[in-house]
């Protein structure tokens, strides 16, 4: 079973969740303020540039062998990163054609209301950014990033402080009890899979398999 699409449950596209308040707000949290933004390194899209995604890494992040799989690469923090920081948006090729669905761990569904409006596919590294290289955590406790949709774009946010030397890992929730998670090969750039070891818990993200 291979993960194909990832999609957000039917939340308000303008809402923002605050971990400190433990609730959604219509816009930024009125108590703790907006998420602090971590900008990508600016790199123009280049056809055929297979390293373009890595080049967009912020200066305090780097790639290295993932702890999720010995044969994969991941994204690591070269300095401490506080909670409530926003990463992204997730870049890729946009499509409204549902017939273009492929077996890939790089595609997200973007919703308007309860309906899928389009998808963003980061399979091609020359048209995407470094977020495609962030691996899936094996459990909610292991993760330090949470994905969310806001105003038609996909972002990750830091759900807790990330110490220097830690791998960035995103958690989607596992309501669908997936048996495989996407990790990324250092040598080929292709998606490979590993079995999750963490306990099951509910989350707002569904993996359509």
PDB file of C-alpha atoms in Angstrom:
ATOM      1  CA  UNK A   1       0.000   0.000   0.000  1.00  0.00           C
ATOM      2  CA  UNK A   2       1.608   3.265  -1.142  1.00  0.00           C
ATOM      3  CA  UNK A   3       0.558   6.728  -0.003  1.00  0.00           C
ATOM      4  CA  UNK A   4      -0.760   8.765  -2.901  1.00  0.00           C
ATOM      5  CA  UNK A   5      -2.743  11.892  -2.000  1.00  0.00           C
ATOM      6  CA  UNK A   6      -2.663  13.756   1.288  1.00  0.00           C
ATOM      7  CA  UNK A   7      -5.549  16.056   2.144  1.00  0.00           C
ATOM      8  CA  UNK A   8      -6.749  18.272   4.963  1.00  0.00           C
ATOM      9  CA  UNK A   9     -10.039  17.605   6.710  1.00  0.00           C
ATOM     10  CA  UNK A  10     -12.783  20.165   6.108  1.00  0.00           C
ATOM     11  CA  UNK A  11     -11.466  23.056   8.197  1.00  0.00           C
ATOM     12  CA  UNK A  12     -11.965  26.745   7.492  1.00  0.00           C
ATOM     13  CA  UNK A  13      -9.236  27.668   5.001  1.00  0.00           C
ATOM     14  CA  UNK A  14      -8.665  30.975   6.823  1.00  0.00           C
ATOM     15  CA  UNK A  15      -8.469  29.456  10.310  1.00  0.00           C
ATOM     16  CA  UNK A  16      -5.216  29.116  12.245  1.00  0.00           C
ATOM     17  CA  UNK A  17      -4.644  26.651  15.077  1.00  0.00           C
ATOM     18  CA  UNK A  18      -2.688  27.810  18.125  1.00  0.00           C
ATOM     19  CA  UNK A  19      -1.016  25.049  20.152  1.00  0.00           C
ATOM     20  CA  UNK A  20      -0.801  27.358  23.173  1.00  0.00           C
ATOM     21  CA  UNK A  21      -4.550  28.076  23.154  1.00  0.00           C
ATOM     22  CA  UNK A  22      -5.441  24.608  21.816  1.00  0.00           C
ATOM     23  CA  UNK A  23      -8.093  26.067  19.513  1.00  0.00           C
ATOM     24  CA  UNK A  24      -8.666  27.409  16.004  1.00  0.00           C
ATOM     25  CA  UNK A  25      -8.940  31.118  15.324  1.00  0.00           C
ATOM     26  CA  UNK A  26     -10.323  32.945  12.314  1.00  0.00           C
ATOM     27  CA  UNK A  27      -6.949  34.325  11.287  1.00  0.00           C
ATOM     28  CA  UNK A  28      -3.968  34.832  13.602  1.00  0.00           C
ATOM     29  CA  UNK A  29      -4.212  34.007  17.302  1.00  0.00           C
ATOM     30  CA  UNK A  30      -5.378  37.190  19.120  1.00  0.00           C
ATOM     31  CA  UNK A  31      -3.502  36.139  22.262  1.00  0.00           C
ATOM     32  CA  UNK A  32      -0.137  34.867  20.996  1.00  0.00           C
ATOM     33  CA  UNK A  33       0.009  36.596  17.640  1.00  0.00           C
ATOM     34  CA  UNK A  34       0.852  35.266  14.176  1.00  0.00           C
ATOM     35  CA  UNK A  35       3.248  32.443  13.410  1.00  0.00           C
ATOM     36  CA  UNK A  36       6.789  33.629  12.742  1.00  0.00           C
ATOM     37  CA  UNK A  37       7.775  32.994   9.129  1.00  0.00           C
ATOM     38  CA  UNK A  38      10.910  31.105   8.073  1.00  0.00           C
ATOM     39  CA  UNK A  39      11.708  32.103   4.500  1.00  0.00           C
ATOM     40  CA  UNK A  40      13.097  29.765   1.856  1.00  0.00           C
ATOM     41  CA  UNK A  41      16.343  30.665   0.141  1.00  0.00           C
ATOM     42  CA  UNK A  42      15.164  32.312  -3.069  1.00  0.00           C
ATOM     43  CA  UNK A  43      15.952  30.177  -6.118  1.00  0.00           C
ATOM     44  CA  UNK A  44      14.203  30.685  -9.481  1.00  0.00           C
ATOM     45  CA  UNK A  45      12.550  27.564 -10.914  1.00  0.00           C
ATOM     46  CA  UNK A  46      14.872  25.894 -13.396  1.00  0.00           C
ATOM     47  CA  UNK A  47      13.851  23.201 -15.832  1.00  0.00           C
ATOM     48  CA  UNK A  48      16.050  20.167 -15.289  1.00  0.00           C
ATOM     49  CA  UNK A  49      17.694  21.479 -12.084  1.00  0.00           C
ATOM     50  CA  UNK A  50      17.375  18.326  -9.956  1.00  0.00           C
ATOM     51  CA  UNK A  51      18.940  20.091  -6.954  1.00  0.00           C
ATOM     52  CA  UNK A  52      16.635  23.104  -7.003  1.00  0.00           C
ATOM     53  CA  UNK A  53      14.648  21.809  -4.004  1.00  0.00           C
ATOM     54  CA  UNK A  54      17.795  21.490  -1.860  1.00  0.00           C
ATOM     55  CA  UNK A  55      18.998  24.942  -2.888  1.00  0.00           C
ATOM     56  CA  UNK A  56      15.848  26.482  -1.365  1.00  0.00           C
ATOM     57  CA  UNK A  57      16.778  25.288   2.152  1.00  0.00           C
ATOM     58  CA  UNK A  58      16.975  28.100   4.727  1.00  0.00           C
ATOM     59  CA  UNK A  59      20.601  28.668   5.744  1.00  0.00           C
ATOM     60  CA  UNK A  60      20.204  26.946   9.139  1.00  0.00           C
ATOM     61  CA  UNK A  61      18.831  23.697   7.667  1.00  0.00           C
ATOM     62  CA  UNK A  62      20.708  20.953   5.841  1.00  0.00           C
ATOM     63  CA  UNK A  63      20.145  17.472   4.421  1.00  0.00           C
ATOM     64  CA  UNK A  64      21.650  14.284   5.820  1.00  0.00           C
ATOM     65  CA  UNK A  65      20.926  10.633   6.490  1.00  0.00           C
ATOM     66  CA  UNK A  66      17.462  10.224   7.988  1.00  0.00           C
ATOM     67  CA  UNK A  67      16.883   8.435  11.272  1.00  0.00           C
ATOM     68  CA  UNK A  68      13.693   7.017   9.752  1.00  0.00           C
ATOM     69  CA  UNK A  69      15.617   4.856   7.281  1.00  0.00           C
ATOM     70  CA  UNK A  70      19.345   4.270   6.767  1.00  0.00           C
ATOM     71  CA  UNK A  71      18.863   4.443   2.985  1.00  0.00           C
ATOM     72  CA  UNK A  72      17.102   7.809   2.984  1.00  0.00           C
ATOM     73  CA  UNK A  73      17.902  11.479   3.392  1.00  0.00           C
ATOM     74  CA  UNK A  74      16.116  13.968   5.621  1.00  0.00           C
ATOM     75  CA  UNK A  75      16.194  17.627   6.672  1.00  0.00           C
ATOM     76  CA  UNK A  76      18.118  18.553   9.833  1.00  0.00           C
ATOM     77  CA  UNK A  77      18.259  21.659  12.035  1.00  0.00           C
ATOM     78  CA  UNK A  78      21.669  23.341  12.288  1.00  0.00           C
ATOM     79  CA  UNK A  79      20.403  25.616  15.078  1.00  0.00           C
ATOM     80  CA  UNK A  80      17.549  25.630  17.597  1.00  0.00           C
ATOM     81  CA  UNK A  81      14.148  26.408  16.050  1.00  0.00           C
ATOM     82  CA  UNK A  82      11.367  27.626  18.383  1.00  0.00           C
ATOM     83  CA  UNK A  83       7.759  26.467  18.261  1.00  0.00           C
ATOM     84  CA  UNK A  84       5.110  28.429  16.331  1.00  0.00           C
ATOM     85  CA  UNK A  85       7.215  29.024  13.234  1.00  0.00           C
ATOM     86  CA  UNK A  86       5.777  28.626   9.733  1.00  0.00           C
ATOM     87  CA  UNK A  87       7.610  26.850   6.913  1.00  0.00           C
ATOM     88  CA  UNK A  88       6.588  26.990   3.281  1.00  0.00           C
ATOM     89  CA  UNK A  89       4.453  27.133   1.313  1.00  0.00           C
ATOM     90  CA  UNK A  90       4.901  23.684  -0.199  1.00  0.00           C
ATOM     91  CA  UNK A  91       5.856  24.214  -3.847  1.00  0.00           C
ATOM     92  CA  UNK A  92       5.071  22.044  -6.848  1.00  0.00           C
ATOM     93  CA  UNK A  93       3.167  21.721 -10.098  1.00  0.00           C
ATOM     94  CA  UNK A  94      -0.531  22.600  -9.834  1.00  0.00           C
ATOM     95  CA  UNK A  95      -3.201  20.504 -11.533  1.00  0.00           C
ATOM     96  CA  UNK A  96      -6.995  20.429 -11.564  1.00  0.00           C
ATOM     97  CA  UNK A  97      -7.067  17.175 -13.573  1.00  0.00           C
ATOM     98  CA  UNK A  98      -7.863  14.284 -11.231  1.00  0.00           C
ATOM     99  CA  UNK A  99      -6.903  11.839 -13.987  1.00  0.00           C
ATOM    100  CA  UNK A 100      -3.268  12.805 -13.457  1.00  0.00           C
ATOM    101  CA  UNK A 101      -3.125  10.970 -10.124  1.00  0.00           C
ATOM    102  CA  UNK A 102       0.085   8.979  -9.873  1.00  0.00           C
ATOM    103  CA  UNK A 103       1.609   6.798  -7.208  1.00  0.00           C
ATOM    104  CA  UNK A 104       3.721   9.451  -5.497  1.00  0.00           C
ATOM    105  CA  UNK A 105       4.360  10.609  -1.954  1.00  0.00           C
ATOM    106  CA  UNK A 106       4.732  14.228  -3.060  1.00  0.00           C
ATOM    107  CA  UNK A 107       1.146  15.205  -3.945  1.00  0.00           C
ATOM    108  CA  UNK A 108      -1.318  17.183  -1.821  1.00  0.00           C
ATOM    109  CA  UNK A 109      -4.988  17.957  -2.372  1.00  0.00           C
ATOM    110  CA  UNK A 110      -6.049  21.596  -1.908  1.00  0.00           C
ATOM    111  CA  UNK A 111      -9.674  22.032  -0.863  1.00  0.00           C
ATOM    112  CA  UNK A 112     -12.230  24.800  -1.208  1.00  0.00           C
ATOM    113  CA  UNK A 113     -14.897  24.002   1.340  1.00  0.00           C
ATOM    114  CA  UNK A 114     -15.506  20.260   1.247  1.00  0.00           C
ATOM    115  CA  UNK A 115     -14.403  19.814  -2.370  1.00  0.00           C
ATOM    116  CA  UNK A 116     -10.967  19.272  -3.852  1.00  0.00           C
ATOM    117  CA  UNK A 117     -10.066  22.298  -5.997  1.00  0.00           C
ATOM    118  CA  UNK A 118      -6.643  21.255  -7.276  1.00  0.00           C
ATOM    119  CA  UNK A 119      -3.521  19.319  -6.323  1.00  0.00           C
ATOM    120  CA  UNK A 120       0.109  20.325  -5.902  1.00  0.00           C
ATOM    121  CA  UNK A 121       2.694  17.757  -6.967  1.00  0.00           C
ATOM    122  CA  UNK A 122       6.327  18.144  -5.858  1.00  0.00           C
ATOM    123  CA  UNK A 123       7.582  15.000  -7.578  1.00  0.00           C
ATOM    124  CA  UNK A 124       9.827  17.111  -9.848  1.00  0.00           C
ATOM    125  CA  UNK A 125      12.570  18.698  -7.671  1.00  0.00           C
ATOM    126  CA  UNK A 126      13.224  21.396 -10.291  1.00  0.00           C
ATOM    127  CA  UNK A 127       9.706  22.798  -9.708  1.00  0.00           C
ATOM    128  CA  UNK A 128       9.490  22.314  -5.932  1.00  0.00           C
ATOM    129  CA  UNK A 129      11.184  23.318  -2.696  1.00  0.00           C
ATOM    130  CA  UNK A 130      12.900  21.631   0.234  1.00  0.00           C
ATOM    131  CA  UNK A 131       9.663  20.691   2.030  1.00  0.00           C
ATOM    132  CA  UNK A 132       9.374  17.687  -0.309  1.00  0.00           C
ATOM    133  CA  UNK A 133      12.387  16.191   1.510  1.00  0.00           C
ATOM    134  CA  UNK A 134      10.844  16.319   4.994  1.00  0.00           C
ATOM    135  CA  UNK A 135      10.079  12.767   6.089  1.00  0.00           C
ATOM    136  CA  UNK A 136       7.035  11.361   7.866  1.00  0.00           C
ATOM    137  CA  UNK A 137       7.300  10.742  11.608  1.00  0.00           C
ATOM    138  CA  UNK A 138       6.460   7.249  12.841  1.00  0.00           C
ATOM    139  CA  UNK A 139       4.288   8.631  15.635  1.00  0.00           C
ATOM    140  CA  UNK A 140       2.759  11.888  16.817  1.00  0.00           C
ATOM    141  CA  UNK A 141       5.267  12.064  19.680  1.00  0.00           C
ATOM    142  CA  UNK A 142       8.234  11.821  17.285  1.00  0.00           C
ATOM    143  CA  UNK A 143       7.014  14.653  15.045  1.00  0.00           C
ATOM    144  CA  UNK A 144       7.963  18.313  15.381  1.00  0.00           C
ATOM    145  CA  UNK A 145       6.028  19.652  12.364  1.00  0.00           C
ATOM    146  CA  UNK A 146       2.318  19.730  11.520  1.00  0.00           C
ATOM    147  CA  UNK A 147       0.929  20.449   8.017  1.00  0.00           C
ATOM    148  CA  UNK A 148      -1.939  22.846   7.469  1.00  0.00           C
ATOM    149  CA  UNK A 149      -3.796  24.468   4.589  1.00  0.00           C
ATOM    150  CA  UNK A 150      -4.186  28.253   4.696  1.00  0.00           C
ATOM    151  CA  UNK A 151      -5.658  30.408   1.947  1.00  0.00           C
ATOM    152  CA  UNK A 152      -5.162  27.735  -0.692  1.00  0.00           C
ATOM    153  CA  UNK A 153      -1.560  26.851   0.197  1.00  0.00           C
ATOM    154  CA  UNK A 154       0.072  24.051   2.203  1.00  0.00           C
ATOM    155  CA  UNK A 155       2.442  24.991   5.040  1.00  0.00           C
ATOM    156  CA  UNK A 156       4.226  23.174   7.867  1.00  0.00           C
ATOM    157  CA  UNK A 157       4.444  24.691  11.356  1.00  0.00           C
ATOM    158  CA  UNK A 158       6.744  23.816  14.231  1.00  0.00           C
ATOM    159  CA  UNK A 159       4.575  22.193  16.896  1.00  0.00           C
ATOM    160  CA  UNK A 160       7.317  22.292  19.554  1.00  0.00           C
ATOM    161  CA  UNK A 161      10.898  23.560  19.905  1.00  0.00           C
ATOM    162  CA  UNK A 162      13.317  21.742  17.586  1.00  0.00           C
ATOM    163  CA  UNK A 163      16.813  21.433  19.110  1.00  0.00           C
ATOM    164  CA  UNK A 164      19.928  21.829  16.981  1.00  0.00           C
ATOM    165  CA  UNK A 165      20.907  18.470  15.484  1.00  0.00           C
ATOM    166  CA  UNK A 166      17.308  17.192  15.218  1.00  0.00           C
ATOM    167  CA  UNK A 167      15.641  15.882  12.075  1.00  0.00           C
ATOM    168  CA  UNK A 168      12.517  17.740  10.949  1.00  0.00           C
ATOM    169  CA  UNK A 169       9.626  15.246  10.862  1.00  0.00           C
ATOM    170  CA  UNK A 170       6.024  15.938   9.909  1.00  0.00           C
ATOM    171  CA  UNK A 171       2.963  14.092  11.217  1.00  0.00           C
ATOM    172  CA  UNK A 172      -0.248  13.766   9.220  1.00  0.00           C
ATOM    173  CA  UNK A 173      -2.330  11.759  11.681  1.00  0.00           C
ATOM    174  CA  UNK A 174      -3.033   8.096  11.028  1.00  0.00           C
ATOM    175  CA  UNK A 175      -6.790   7.653  10.997  1.00  0.00           C
ATOM    176  CA  UNK A 176      -6.365   5.472   7.919  1.00  0.00           C
ATOM    177  CA  UNK A 177      -3.744   3.294   9.684  1.00  0.00           C
ATOM    178  CA  UNK A 178      -1.171   3.389   6.859  1.00  0.00           C
ATOM    179  CA  UNK A 179       1.421   0.634   6.680  1.00  0.00           C
ATOM    180  CA  UNK A 180       4.024   2.634   4.778  1.00  0.00           C
ATOM    181  CA  UNK A 181       5.421   6.153   5.075  1.00  0.00           C
ATOM    182  CA  UNK A 182       7.318   8.099   2.451  1.00  0.00           C
ATOM    183  CA  UNK A 183      11.034   8.750   2.908  1.00  0.00           C
ATOM    184  CA  UNK A 184      13.434  10.066   0.301  1.00  0.00           C
ATOM    185  CA  UNK A 185      16.526   8.470  -1.209  1.00  0.00           C
ATOM    186  CA  UNK A 186      19.761  10.475  -1.010  1.00  0.00           C
ATOM    187  CA  UNK A 187      21.121   9.017  -4.240  1.00  0.00           C
ATOM    188  CA  UNK A 188      18.150   8.752  -6.584  1.00  0.00           C
ATOM    189  CA  UNK A 189      15.673  11.288  -5.202  1.00  0.00           C
ATOM    190  CA  UNK A 190      12.953   8.655  -5.550  1.00  0.00           C
ATOM    191  CA  UNK A 191      10.429   7.916  -2.828  1.00  0.00           C
ATOM    192  CA  UNK A 192      10.895   4.690  -0.872  1.00  0.00           C
ATOM    193  CA  UNK A 193       8.818   3.374   2.013  1.00  0.00           C
ATOM    194  CA  UNK A 194       9.178   2.217   5.594  1.00  0.00           C
ATOM    195  CA  UNK A 195       6.720   0.770   8.080  1.00  0.00           C
ATOM    196  CA  UNK A 196       5.592   3.008  10.941  1.00  0.00           C
ATOM    197  CA  UNK A 197       6.339   1.806  14.440  1.00  0.00           C
ATOM    198  CA  UNK A 198       4.384   4.347  16.454  1.00  0.00           C
ATOM    199  CA  UNK A 199       0.986   3.950  18.129  1.00  0.00           C
ATOM    200  CA  UNK A 200      -2.223   4.950  16.397  1.00  0.00           C
ATOM    201  CA  UNK A 201      -3.815   8.284  17.241  1.00  0.00           C
ATOM    202  CA  UNK A 202      -6.330  10.547  15.574  1.00  0.00           C
ATOM    203  CA  UNK A 203      -5.374  13.526  13.428  1.00  0.00           C
ATOM    204  CA  UNK A 204      -6.861  15.909  10.896  1.00  0.00           C
ATOM    205  CA  UNK A 205      -4.832  14.602   7.947  1.00  0.00           C
ATOM    206  CA  UNK A 206      -6.057  11.690   5.846  1.00  0.00           C
ATOM    207  CA  UNK A 207      -3.829   9.669   3.543  1.00  0.00           C
ATOM    208  CA  UNK A 208      -5.738   8.322   0.562  1.00  0.00           C
ATOM    209  CA  UNK A 209      -4.198   5.029  -0.473  1.00  0.00           C
TER     210      UNK A 209
END
